[in-house]
Coordinates of C-alpha atoms in Angstrom, one line a residue:
X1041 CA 113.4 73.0 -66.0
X1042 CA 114.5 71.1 -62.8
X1043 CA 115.0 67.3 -62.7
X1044 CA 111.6 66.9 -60.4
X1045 CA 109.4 68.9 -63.1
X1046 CA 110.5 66.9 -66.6
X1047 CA 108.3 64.4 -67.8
X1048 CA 110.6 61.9 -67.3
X1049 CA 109.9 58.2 -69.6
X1050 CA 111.5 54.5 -69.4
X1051 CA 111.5 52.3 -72.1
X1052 CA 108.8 49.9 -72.9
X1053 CA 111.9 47.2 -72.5
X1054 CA 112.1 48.0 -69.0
X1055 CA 110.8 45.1 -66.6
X1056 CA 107.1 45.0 -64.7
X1057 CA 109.2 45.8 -61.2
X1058 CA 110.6 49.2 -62.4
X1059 CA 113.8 48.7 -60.2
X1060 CA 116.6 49.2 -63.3
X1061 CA 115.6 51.2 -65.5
X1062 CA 117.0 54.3 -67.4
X1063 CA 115.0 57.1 -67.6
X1064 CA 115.1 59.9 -70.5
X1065 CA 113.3 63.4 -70.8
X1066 CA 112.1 65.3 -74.3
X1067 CA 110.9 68.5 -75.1
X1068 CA 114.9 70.5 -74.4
X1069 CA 117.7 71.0 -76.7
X1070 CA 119.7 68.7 -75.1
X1071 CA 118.2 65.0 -73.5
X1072 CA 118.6 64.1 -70.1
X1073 CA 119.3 60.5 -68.7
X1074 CA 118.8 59.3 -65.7
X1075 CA 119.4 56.4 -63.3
X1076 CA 115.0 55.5 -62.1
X1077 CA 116.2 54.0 -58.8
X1078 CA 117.8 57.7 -57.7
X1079 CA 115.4 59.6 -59.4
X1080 CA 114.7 63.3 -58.0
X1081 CA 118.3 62.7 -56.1
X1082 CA 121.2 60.6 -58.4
X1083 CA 123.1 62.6 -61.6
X1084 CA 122.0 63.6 -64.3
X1085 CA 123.4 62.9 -67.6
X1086 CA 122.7 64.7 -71.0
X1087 CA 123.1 64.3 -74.3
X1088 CA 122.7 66.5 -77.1
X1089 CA 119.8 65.7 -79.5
X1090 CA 122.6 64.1 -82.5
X1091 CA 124.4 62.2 -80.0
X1092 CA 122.2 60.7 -78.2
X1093 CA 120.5 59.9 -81.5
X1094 CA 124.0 58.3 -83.2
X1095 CA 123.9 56.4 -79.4
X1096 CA 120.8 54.8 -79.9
X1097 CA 121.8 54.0 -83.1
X1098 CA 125.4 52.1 -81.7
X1099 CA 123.2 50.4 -79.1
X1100 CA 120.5 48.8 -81.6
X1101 CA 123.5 47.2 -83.2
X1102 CA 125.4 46.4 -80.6

């Protein structure tokens, strides 16, 4: 699956202007991240299902 045909999600945390915002996609074995203000063009990042779990875990107690 290519980076233009994910469904691609932010979080409902991210602000009304959409201009910082990280974007995730489901549905794969492994979870992609991505910066929203290069989207379709920037990196792409991805995590493993565990780790990105045990990193959302380490943010919400941050």
């Amino acid at each position: 699956m290519t980076n233009q045909t994910r469904e691609w999600v932010k979080s409902s945390y991210s602000g009304a202007d959409n201009g910082n915002c990280v974007e995730i996609a489901f549905g794969e074995a492994a979870v992609p991240v991505r910066d929203s203000k290069r989207a379709g063009e920037g990196p792409v990042v991805a995590f493993g299902r565990e780790a990105f779990g045990r990193f959302l875990d380490s943010v919400r107690t941050a």
